Each structure stands twice: as structure tokens, then as C-alpha cells.
PDB file of C-alpha atoms and ligand atoms in Angstrom:
ATOM      1  CA  MET T 221      83.260 134.351 114.296  1.00 56.00           C
ATOM      2  CA  HIS T 222      81.783 131.089 113.129  1.00 63.00           C
ATOM      3  CA  ASP T 223      81.017 130.463 109.490  1.00 73.00           C
ATOM      4  CA  ARG T 224      77.388 129.745 108.890  1.00 82.00           C
ATOM      5  CA  PRO T 225      76.909 126.002 108.445  1.00 85.00           C
ATOM      6  CA  ASN T 226      76.763 125.106 104.779  1.00 92.00           C
ATOM      7  CA  GLU T 227      73.338 123.596 104.276  1.00 93.00           C
ATOM      8  CA  PHE T 228      74.500 121.808 101.126  1.00 96.00           C
ATOM      9  CA  LEU T 229      77.020 119.624 102.946  1.00 96.00           C
ATOM     10  CA  VAL T 230      76.079 116.290 104.436  1.00 95.00           C
ATOM     11  CA  ARG T 231      78.068 114.513 107.112  1.00 94.00           C
ATOM     12  CA  THR T 232      80.240 111.758 105.736  1.00 96.00           C
ATOM     13  CA  ALA T 233      82.218 108.823 107.100  1.00 97.00           C
ATOM     14  CA  PRO T 234      84.117 105.877 105.644  1.00 98.00           C
ATOM     15  CA  PHE T 235      81.802 103.103 104.453  1.00 98.00           C
ATOM     16  CA  ALA T 236      81.087 100.294 106.873  1.00 98.00           C
ATOM     17  CA  GLU T 237      83.403  97.363 106.141  1.00 98.00           C
ATOM     18  CA  PRO T 238      80.943  95.192 104.149  1.00 98.00           C
ATOM     19  CA  ASP T 239      80.044  98.155 101.937  1.00 98.00           C
ATOM     20  CA  ARG T 240      83.702  98.992 101.409  1.00 98.00           C
ATOM     21  CA  ASP T 241      84.427  95.367 100.579  1.00 98.00           C
ATOM     22  CA  ALA T 242      81.594  95.411  98.040  1.00 98.00           C
ATOM     23  CA  VAL T 243      83.082  98.432  96.274  1.00 98.00           C
ATOM     24  CA  TYR T 244      86.502  96.797  96.047  1.00 98.00           C
ATOM     25  CA  ARG T 245      84.905  93.515  94.983  1.00 98.00           C
ATOM     26  CA  ALA T 246      83.181  95.244  92.089  1.00 98.00           C
ATOM     27  CA  ILE T 247      86.475  96.881  91.091  1.00 98.00           C
ATOM     28  CA  HIS T 248      88.608  93.762  91.315  1.00 98.00           C
ATOM     29  CA  THR T 249      86.161  91.241  89.860  1.00 98.00           C
ATOM     30  CA  ARG T 250      84.938  93.411  86.957  1.00 98.00           C
ATOM     31  CA  ARG T 251      85.950  91.823  83.673  1.00 98.00           C
ATOM     32  CA  ASP T 252      85.788  92.628  80.004  1.00 98.00           C
ATOM     33  CA  VAL T 253      83.307  90.121  78.598  1.00 98.00           C
ATOM     34  CA  ARG T 254      83.373  88.870  75.004  1.00 98.00           C
ATOM     35  CA  ASP T 255      81.687  85.503  75.032  1.00 97.00           C
ATOM     36  CA  GLN T 256      79.865  84.712  78.278  1.00 98.00           C
ATOM     37  CA  PHE T 257      76.701  86.691  77.504  1.00 98.00           C
ATOM     38  CA  LEU T 258      73.317  85.050  78.057  1.00 98.00           C
ATOM     39  CA  ALA T 259      70.620  85.832  75.509  1.00 97.00           C
ATOM     40  CA  ASP T 260      68.040  87.039  78.088  1.00 98.00           C
ATOM     41  CA  PRO T 261      67.069  90.663  77.512  1.00 98.00           C
ATOM     42  CA  LEU T 262      68.105  93.162  80.190  1.00 98.00           C
ATOM     43  CA  PRO T 263      65.069  94.620  81.997  1.00 98.00           C
ATOM     44  CA  ASP T 264      64.476  98.329  81.368  1.00 98.00           C
ATOM     45  CA  ASP T 265      64.734  99.281  85.053  1.00 98.00           C
ATOM     46  CA  LEU T 266      68.155  97.604  85.280  1.00 98.00           C
ATOM     47  CA  VAL T 267      69.387  99.378  82.140  1.00 98.00           C
ATOM     48  CA  ARG T 268      68.118 102.637  83.627  1.00 98.00           C
ATOM     49  CA  ARG T 269      70.143 102.034  86.824  1.00 99.00           C
ATOM     50  CA  LEU T 270      73.277 101.405  84.763  1.00 99.00           C
ATOM     51  CA  LEU T 271      72.721 104.583  82.765  1.00 99.00           C
ATOM     52  CA  GLN T 272      72.062 106.545  85.974  1.00 99.00           C
ATOM     53  CA  ALA T 273      75.391 105.258  87.309  1.00 99.00           C
ATOM     54  CA  ALA T 274      77.119 106.342  84.097  1.00 99.00           C
ATOM     55  CA  HIS T 275      75.409 109.721  84.194  1.00 99.00           C
ATOM     56  CA  ALA T 276      76.620 110.260  87.790  1.00 99.00           C
ATOM     57  CA  ALA T 277      80.251 110.289  86.609  1.00 99.00           C
ATOM     58  CA  PRO T 278      82.561 113.246  87.109  1.00 98.00           C
ATOM     59  CA  SER T 279      83.006 115.455  84.053  1.00 98.00           C
ATOM     60  CA  VAL T 280      85.193 118.389  83.175  1.00 98.00           C
ATOM     61  CA  GLY T 281      83.400 121.655  84.026  1.00 98.00           C
ATOM     62  CA  PHE T 282      80.368 119.434  84.776  1.00 98.00           C
ATOM     63  CA  MET T 283      79.797 119.395  81.032  1.00 98.00           C
ATOM     64  CA  GLN T 284      78.347 115.842  80.961  1.00 98.00           C
ATOM     65  CA  PRO T 285      79.416 115.422  77.336  1.00 98.00           C
ATOM     66  CA  TRP T 286      78.199 111.814  77.007  1.00 98.00           C
ATOM     67  CA  SER T 287      75.218 110.303  75.201  1.00 98.00           C
ATOM     68  CA  PHE T 288      74.170 106.667  75.192  1.00 98.00           C
ATOM     69  CA  LEU T 289      72.816 105.097  72.041  1.00 98.00           C
ATOM     70  CA  LEU T 290      71.035 101.821  72.878  1.00 98.00           C
ATOM     71  CA  ILE T 291      71.150  99.199  70.138  1.00 98.00           C
ATOM     72  CA  ARG T 292      69.122  95.995  70.354  1.00 98.00           C
ATOM     73  CA  ASN T 293      68.292  95.533  66.677  1.00 97.00           C
ATOM     74  CA  ALA T 294      70.013  92.386  65.380  1.00 97.00           C
ATOM     75  CA  GLN T 295      70.568  93.802  61.893  1.00 98.00           C
ATOM     76  CA  THR T 296      72.329  96.879  63.228  1.00 98.00           C
ATOM     77  CA  ARG T 297      74.488  94.740  65.468  1.00 98.00           C
ATOM     78  CA  GLU T 298      75.320  92.531  62.501  1.00 98.00           C
ATOM     79  CA  ALA T 299      76.416  95.604  60.510  1.00 98.00           C
ATOM     80  CA  VAL T 300      78.616  96.819  63.382  1.00 98.00           C
ATOM     81  CA  TRP T 301      80.060  93.319  63.684  1.00 98.00           C
ATOM     82  CA  ARG T 302      80.999  93.423  59.996  1.00 98.00           C
ATOM     83  CA  ALA T 303      82.765  96.758  60.582  1.00 98.00           C
ATOM     84  CA  PHE T 304      84.600  95.114  63.476  1.00 98.00           C
ATOM     85  CA  THR T 305      85.580  92.127  61.333  1.00 98.00           C
ATOM     86  CA  ARG T 306      87.066  94.308  58.608  1.00 98.00           C
ATOM     87  CA  ALA T 307      89.044  96.355  61.134  1.00 98.00           C
ATOM     88  CA  ASN T 308      90.141  93.263  62.998  1.00 98.00           C
ATOM     89  CA  GLU T 309      91.767  91.887  59.845  1.00 98.00           C
ATOM     90  CA  GLU T 310      93.632  95.189  59.458  1.00 98.00           C
ATOM     91  CA  ALA T 311      94.577  95.021  63.148  1.00 98.00           C
ATOM     92  CA  GLU T 312      96.044  91.549  62.860  1.00 98.00           C
ATOM     93  CA  ALA T 313      98.399  92.684  60.098  1.00 98.00           C
ATOM     94  CA  MET T 314      99.760  95.472  62.345  1.00 98.00           C
ATOM     95  CA  PHE T 315     101.313  93.027  64.805  1.00 98.00           C
ATOM     96  CA  PRO T 316     104.691  91.384  64.269  1.00 98.00           C
ATOM     97  CA  GLU T 317     104.307  88.170  62.311  1.00 98.00           C
ATOM     98  CA  GLU T 318     105.071  85.937  65.280  1.00 97.00           C
ATOM     99  CA  ARG T 319     102.111  87.343  67.246  1.00 97.00           C
ATOM    100  CA  ARG T 320      99.524  87.214  64.481  1.00 98.00           C
ATOM    101  CA  SER T 321      98.218  83.706  65.034  1.00 97.00           C
ATOM    102  CA  ALA T 322      97.856  84.401  68.774  1.00 97.00           C
ATOM    103  CA  TYR T 323      95.987  87.621  67.921  1.00 98.00           C
ATOM    104  CA  ARG T 324      93.728  85.765  65.507  1.00 97.00           C
ATOM    105  CA  SER T 325      92.806  83.228  68.187  1.00 97.00           C
ATOM    106  CA  LEU T 326      91.532  85.913  70.580  1.00 98.00           C
ATOM    107  CA  LYS T 327      87.828  86.684  70.806  1.00 98.00           C
ATOM    108  CA  LEU T 328      87.639  90.451  70.939  1.00 98.00           C
ATOM    109  CA  GLU T 329      83.930  91.264  70.763  1.00 98.00           C
ATOM    110  CA  GLY T 330      80.460  90.054  71.724  1.00 98.00           C
ATOM    111  CA  ILE T 331      78.490  92.353  69.445  1.00 98.00           C
ATOM    112  CA  ARG T 332      76.024  89.764  68.151  1.00 98.00           C
ATOM    113  CA  LYS T 333      75.860  87.581  71.237  1.00 98.00           C
ATOM    114  CA  ALA T 334      75.164  90.373  73.744  1.00 98.00           C
ATOM    115  CA  PRO T 335      71.466  91.301  73.713  1.00 98.00           C
ATOM    116  CA  LEU T 336      72.225  94.992  74.202  1.00 98.00           C
ATOM    117  CA  ASN T 337      74.926  97.183  72.674  1.00 98.00           C
ATOM    118  CA  ILE T 338      75.493 100.744  73.866  1.00 99.00           C
ATOM    119  CA  CYS T 339      77.440 103.225  71.806  1.00 98.00           C
ATOM    120  CA  VAL T 340      78.773 105.886  74.183  1.00 99.00           C
ATOM    121  CA  THR T 341      79.475 109.163  72.451  1.00 98.00           C
ATOM    122  CA  CYS T 342      80.993 112.498  73.418  1.00 98.00           C
ATOM    123  CA  ASP T 343      79.651 115.850  72.276  1.00 98.00           C
ATOM    124  CA  PRO T 344      82.508 118.383  72.507  1.00 98.00           C
ATOM    125  CA  ASP T 345      79.996 121.244  72.169  1.00 98.00           C
ATOM    126  CA  ARG T 346      77.688 120.173  75.001  1.00 97.00           C
ATOM    127  CA  ALA T 347      78.711 123.096  77.223  1.00 97.00           C
ATOM    128  CA  GLY T 348      79.729 125.701  74.643  1.00 96.00           C
ATOM    129  CA  PRO T 349      83.160 126.406  73.183  1.00 96.00           C
ATOM    130  CA  VAL T 350      85.001 127.347  76.396  1.00 98.00           C
ATOM    131  CA  VAL T 351      84.668 124.768  79.133  1.00 97.00           C
ATOM    132  CA  LEU T 352      85.930 125.105  82.687  1.00 98.00           C
ATOM    133  CA  GLY T 353      88.858 122.690  83.032  1.00 97.00           C
ATOM    134  CA  ARG T 354      89.123 121.933  79.309  1.00 98.00           C
ATOM    135  CA  THR T 355      90.752 125.238  78.455  1.00 98.00           C
ATOM    136  CA  HIS T 356      94.257 123.764  78.272  1.00 98.00           C
ATOM    137  CA  ASP T 357      93.631 120.186  77.275  1.00 98.00           C
ATOM    138  CA  SER T 358      90.948 119.378  74.745  1.00 97.00           C
ATOM    139  CA  ARG T 359      91.015 115.682  75.622  1.00 98.00           C
ATOM    140  CA  MET T 360      89.168 116.273  78.892  1.00 98.00           C
ATOM    141  CA  ASP T 361      85.681 115.784  77.422  1.00 98.00           C
ATOM    142  CA  ALA T 362      86.693 112.348  76.140  1.00 98.00           C
ATOM    143  CA  PHE T 363      88.260 111.504  79.498  1.00 98.00           C
ATOM    144  CA  SER T 364      85.000 112.488  81.219  1.00 98.00           C
ATOM    145  CA  THR T 365      83.065 110.137  78.963  1.00 98.00           C
ATOM    146  CA  VAL T 366      85.438 107.318  79.863  1.00 98.00           C
ATOM    147  CA  CYS T 367      84.626 107.980  83.544  1.00 99.00           C
ATOM    148  CA  ALA T 368      80.947 107.436  82.688  1.00 99.00           C
ATOM    149  CA  ILE T 369      81.793 104.154  81.005  1.00 99.00           C
ATOM    150  CA  GLN T 370      83.745 102.947  84.009  1.00 99.00           C
ATOM    151  CA  ASN T 371      80.841 103.815  86.333  1.00 99.00           C
ATOM    152  CA  LEU T 372      78.515 101.795  84.120  1.00 99.00           C
ATOM    153  CA  TRP T 373      80.996  98.921  84.004  1.00 99.00           C
ATOM    154  CA  LEU T 374      81.262  98.705  87.798  1.00 98.00           C
ATOM    155  CA  ALA T 375      77.508  99.053  88.353  1.00 99.00           C
ATOM    156  CA  ALA T 376      76.992  96.302  85.770  1.00 99.00           C
ATOM    157  CA  ARG T 377      79.342  94.024  87.687  1.00 98.00           C
ATOM    158  CA  ALA T 378      77.238  94.497  90.813  1.00 98.00           C
ATOM    159  CA  GLU T 379      74.068  93.705  88.809  1.00 98.00           C
ATOM    160  CA  GLY T 380      75.435  90.472  87.318  1.00 98.00           C
ATOM    161  CA  VAL T 381      75.723  92.076  83.907  1.00 98.00           C
ATOM    162  CA  GLY T 382      78.824  91.601  81.785  1.00 98.00           C
ATOM    163  CA  VAL T 383      80.247  94.447  79.707  1.00 99.00           C
ATOM    164  CA  GLY T 384      82.680  94.212  76.817  1.00 98.00           C
ATOM    165  CA  TRP T 385      84.324  97.256  75.284  1.00 98.00           C
ATOM    166  CA  VAL T 386      84.908  97.015  71.534  1.00 98.00           C
ATOM    167  CA  SER T 387      87.218  99.563  69.937  1.00 98.00           C
ATOM    168  CA  ILE T 388      88.329  97.751  66.810  1.00 98.00           C
ATOM    169  CA  PHE T 389      86.466  99.517  64.012  1.00 98.00           C
ATOM    170  CA  ARG T 390      86.794 102.626  61.911  1.00 98.00           C
ATOM    171  CA  GLU T 391      84.956 105.336  63.806  1.00 98.00           C
ATOM    172  CA  ALA T 392      83.547 106.968  60.658  1.00 98.00           C
ATOM    173  CA  GLU T 393      82.111 103.658  59.504  1.00 98.00           C
ATOM    174  CA  VAL T 394      80.222 102.945  62.734  1.00 98.00           C
ATOM    175  CA  ARG T 395      79.201 106.586  62.991  1.00 98.00           C
ATOM    176  CA  GLY T 396      77.649 106.246  59.527  1.00 98.00           C
ATOM    177  CA  LEU T 397      75.893 102.982  60.414  1.00 98.00           C
ATOM    178  CA  LEU T 398      74.368 104.483  63.546  1.00 98.00           C
ATOM    179  CA  GLY T 399      73.541 107.904  62.082  1.00 98.00           C
ATOM    180  CA  ILE T 400      75.829 109.741  64.488  1.00 98.00           C
ATOM    181  CA  PRO T 401      76.739 113.279  63.315  1.00 98.00           C
ATOM    182  CA  GLU T 402      80.361 113.899  62.381  1.00 97.00           C
ATOM    183  CA  ARG T 403      81.094 116.338  65.196  1.00 97.00           C
ATOM    184  CA  ILE T 404      80.171 113.683  67.801  1.00 98.00           C
ATOM    185  CA  HIS T 405      82.912 111.247  68.819  1.00 98.00           C
ATOM    186  CA  ILE T 406      82.435 107.585  69.569  1.00 98.00           C
ATOM    187  CA  ILE T 407      84.244 106.907  72.836  1.00 98.00           C
ATOM    188  CA  GLY T 408      83.177 103.356  73.570  1.00 98.00           C
ATOM    189  CA  TYR T 409      81.104 100.668  71.922  1.00 98.00           C
ATOM    190  CA  LEU T 410      79.852  98.391  74.694  1.00 99.00           C
ATOM    191  CA  CYS T 411      78.286  94.929  74.610  1.00 99.00           C
ATOM    192  CA  LEU T 412      76.049  94.083  77.569  1.00 98.00           C
ATOM    193  CA  GLY T 413      74.234  91.004  78.792  1.00 98.00           C
ATOM    194  CA  PHE T 414      73.669  88.910  81.881  1.00 98.00           C
ATOM    195  CA  VAL T 415      76.547  86.605  82.746  1.00 98.00           C
ATOM    196  CA  GLU T 416      76.813  83.618  85.047  1.00 98.00           C
ATOM    197  CA  GLU T 417      80.570  83.213  84.705  1.00 98.00           C
ATOM    198  CA  LEU T 418      83.451  85.626  84.511  1.00 98.00           C
ATOM    199  CA  TYR T 419      87.184  85.115  84.119  1.00 98.00           C
ATOM    200  CA  ALA T 420      88.864  85.321  87.528  1.00 98.00           C
ATOM    201  CA  THR T 421      91.814  87.139  85.921  1.00 98.00           C
ATOM    202  CA  PRO T 422      91.804  89.149  82.691  1.00 98.00           C
ATOM    203  CA  GLU T 423      91.168  86.922  79.697  1.00 98.00           C
ATOM    204  CA  LEU T 424      94.171  88.377  77.860  1.00 98.00           C
ATOM    205  CA  GLU T 425      96.356  87.169  80.738  1.00 98.00           C
ATOM    206  CA  VAL T 426      94.725  83.723  80.799  1.00 98.00           C
ATOM    207  CA  LYS T 427      95.327  83.429  77.037  1.00 97.00           C
ATOM    208  CA  GLY T 428      98.994  84.403  77.411  1.00 97.00           C
ATOM    209  CA  TRP T 429      98.733  87.749  75.591  1.00 98.00           C
ATOM    210  CA  ARG T 430      99.855  90.010  78.395  1.00 97.00           C
ATOM    211  CA  LYS T 431     100.205  89.961  82.190  1.00 98.00           C
ATOM    212  CA  ARG T 432      99.085  92.457  84.799  1.00 97.00           C
ATOM    213  CA  LEU T 433     102.090  94.575  85.770  1.00 97.00           C
ATOM    214  CA  PRO T 434     103.182  94.618  89.418  1.00 94.00           C
ATOM    215  CA  LEU T 435     101.962  97.769  91.156  1.00 93.00           C
ATOM    216  CA  GLU T 436     105.590  98.698  91.859  1.00 88.00           C
ATOM    217  CA  GLU T 437     106.170  99.033  88.117  1.00 90.00           C
ATOM    218  CA  VAL T 438     103.586 101.745  87.708  1.00 92.00           C
ATOM    219  CA  VAL T 439     104.132 103.801  90.861  1.00 90.00           C
ATOM    220  CA  TRP T 440     106.961 106.233  91.257  1.00 87.00           C
ATOM    221  CA  GLY T 441     108.027 109.178  93.371  1.00 86.00           C
ATOM    222  CA  GLU T 442     107.871 108.934  97.145  1.00 81.00           C
ATOM    223  CA  MET T 443     106.417 105.522  97.733  1.00 73.00           C
ATOM    224  CA  TRP T 444     106.004 104.211 101.246  1.00 74.00           C
ATOM    225  CA  GLY T 445     108.845 106.353 102.521  1.00 76.00           C
ATOM    226  CA  GLN T 446     111.180 105.427  99.682  1.00 75.00           C
ATOM    227  CA  SER T 447     112.087 107.355  96.596  1.00 80.00           C
ATOM    228  CA  VAL T 448     111.464 105.118  93.599  1.00 77.00           C
ATOM    229  CA  ALA T 449     112.055 105.650  89.910  1.00 76.00           C
ATOM    230  CA  LEU T 450     109.573 104.699  87.241  1.00 75.00           C
ATOM    231  CA  ALA T 451     110.479 101.190  86.101  1.00 71.00           C
ATOM    232  CA  LYS T 452     111.622 100.865  82.524  1.00 66.00           C
ATOM    233  CA  THR T 453     108.635  99.881  80.422  1.00 59.00           C
ATOM    234  CA  GLY T 454     108.099  98.817  76.840  1.00 61.00           C
ATOM    235  CA  ASP T 455     108.236  95.218  75.710  1.00 58.00           C
TER     236      ASP T 455
HETATM  237  C1  FNR X  11      89.646 101.788  76.009  1.00 97.99           C
HETATM  238  C2  FNR X  11      89.479 100.295  75.995  1.00 97.99           C
HETATM  239  C3  FNR X  11      89.311  99.638  74.778  1.00 97.99           C
HETATM  240  C4  FNR X  11      89.169  98.249  74.754  1.00 97.99           C
HETATM  241  C5  FNR X  11      89.218  97.517  75.964  1.00 97.99           C
HETATM  242  C6  FNR X  11      89.369  98.189  77.184  1.00 97.99           C
HETATM  243  C7  FNR X  11      89.499  99.550  77.203  1.00 97.99           C
HETATM  244  C8  FNR X  11      89.652 100.252  78.529  1.00 97.99           C
HETATM  245  N1  FNR X  11      89.103  96.145  75.908  1.00 97.99           N
HETATM  246  C9  FNR X  11      89.162  95.351  77.159  1.00 97.99           C
HETATM  247  C10 FNR X  11      90.578  95.069  77.608  1.00 97.99           C
HETATM  248  O1  FNR X  11      91.164  94.101  76.786  1.00 97.99           O
HETATM  249  C11 FNR X  11      90.531  94.588  79.061  1.00 97.99           C
HETATM  250  O2  FNR X  11      90.012  95.608  79.858  1.00 97.99           O
HETATM  251  C12 FNR X  11      91.903  94.183  79.581  1.00 97.99           C
HETATM  252  O3  FNR X  11      92.369  93.085  78.868  1.00 97.99           O
HETATM  253  C13 FNR X  11      91.863  93.847  81.072  1.00 97.99           C
HETATM  254  O4  FNR X  11      90.921  92.856  81.323  1.00 97.99           O
HETATM  255  P1  FNR X  11      89.670  93.073  82.277  1.00 97.99           P
HETATM  256  O5  FNR X  11      88.943  94.284  81.818  1.00 97.99           O
HETATM  257  O6  FNR X  11      90.184  93.251  83.675  1.00 97.99           O
HETATM  258  O7  FNR X  11      88.842  91.818  82.145  1.00 97.99           O
HETATM  259  C14 FNR X  11      88.834  95.507  74.715  1.00 97.99           C
HETATM  260  N2  FNR X  11      88.634  94.156  74.675  1.00 97.99           N
HETATM  261  C15 FNR X  11      88.351  93.537  73.503  1.00 97.99           C
HETATM  262  O8  FNR X  11      88.152  92.315  73.492  1.00 97.99           O
HETATM  263  N3  FNR X  11      88.234  94.249  72.341  1.00 97.99           N
HETATM  264  C16 FNR X  11      88.427  95.585  72.304  1.00 97.99           C
HETATM  265  O9  FNR X  11      88.305  96.174  71.241  1.00 97.99           O
HETATM  266  C17 FNR X  11      88.741  96.250  73.528  1.00 97.99           C
HETATM  267  N4  FNR X  11      88.968  97.593  73.548  1.00 97.99           N
END
């Protein structure tokens, strides 16, 4: 007996090589942008494509817990920047003394320079109290929202748009500034704008803050026929 063909399935195949290369190019050349933003506004249709890419992300129980708050207003961005500045001073003091001047020299946001900021939030109640797949780990809605951010980030790379993720602020403060209800979590505060140049390697590596780890250091178990242990980490 043959199963009836499932009309919802479409035939699939690996991407043709140029398409595959384009996907990997977006992944490997995506950068976190803090300073290279051009002032030109992003056209609405482009922003819509980026949001569609974000909204196509996987999510636990298909709950789609994300919302995207678009911020162009210069005064609002200035207020968020002030919240960043306060937190950044606190952040500096958390590092060992010998790293503080290096920390201080890093540019860690593009809030005022980027013409568009997007605050990406997560609503834990979007799909009711019991969510398929979140039953044993409540972090899954936040993880889903991060998937949406990564989709947006990669789509932006393909569109010539730089994205910078800013996480140095007190959540309650920015929530208050943006009128976000208390039960909604801020997952990512993103700065977006066209870019003509990107760092070829992560800026934090270029500036001597931290290097990319070799793949071998983060893979363990049965790797390429060999049993490998997780390399000792921690600086
Ligand atoms: C969750 C999260 C939060 C932040 C970041 C990233 C992520 C994933 N990153 C960007 C981060 O520094 C950057 O991704 C790494 O340095 C690697 O560089 P590329 O993204 O490859 O350019 C980041 N960068 C920054 O300048 N200020 C910030 O507050 C943050 N916060």
C-alpha cells in the first residue's frame, strides 16, 4: 500500500553552487556594525523585507513571540544613547583594572549614527501559558526571538545594510523610555543603516580584545572519526 502523496510537501534539492556560496558569504561576512553607518534613510520596502526575514524565523511551538519596535526619532535615540552611556560606565568598572582602558577605547554602539533603531522584544504570553516545546525550559521564547534577530542580520548583510546589536543598558530603563510593558522582554536593541565598508574580521579581534576560537576548541564528541574532549576554556 502506498501512502497518499502529501500535497503540502514540495520537492527539494541542495542549492545550486552560487546560491549556496551566497548563503555562506552572508554568514561569514556579516559583521556587528558600530560606526560605519551612512545617514541615508532605509527605504520602507527594504525594511519590510528585513522584517519578513526576521518573522520567518523558527520559534518554539511556532509561538512567534517577537515584536519589532522601529525607532527613527532622534530624540528617542538620544535618550537610549544616554541609557547606554550610563550602563557603559558601570560596565567598564566590572572589568579588571588592566582591561579598563582597552574597554573604554572600544566603540560599542551606533545608536545615534544609525538612521534606524529596532528594539526586538519577546512576549512570553503570545501563545498562552503552556507552549509546545517551552514546557521544560522557559528560555525558549527568548531563544526564538534571537533566531529572528539572526535572520534579520543575515538578510541585512545581503542588502548592504549594517546591523549593530547593543545590549549595554538597564532593560527597565529602556523599557520605560520606549513605553514597553513590564511583562515584555527586550531581547535585542539593533542599530541599522546602509554601509559601504565592513570589518573583514570581527572588530573586537582587530582591536585586540578577543580572538575567534579555533573550531576544534568548540567541538567535542565523535569528530571526524576521532573521539575528542571539550578543550579547556576560560581565560
Ligand atoms: C547577544 C549579543 C549582544 C551583543 C553583541 C552580539 C550579540 C550576539 N554585540 C556584537 C558582538 O560584539 C559581535 O557579534 C562579536 O564581537 C563578533 O563580531 P561580528 O558580529 O562577527 O562582527 C555587541 N556589540 C557591541 O558593540 N555592543 C553590544 O552591546 C553588543 N552586544
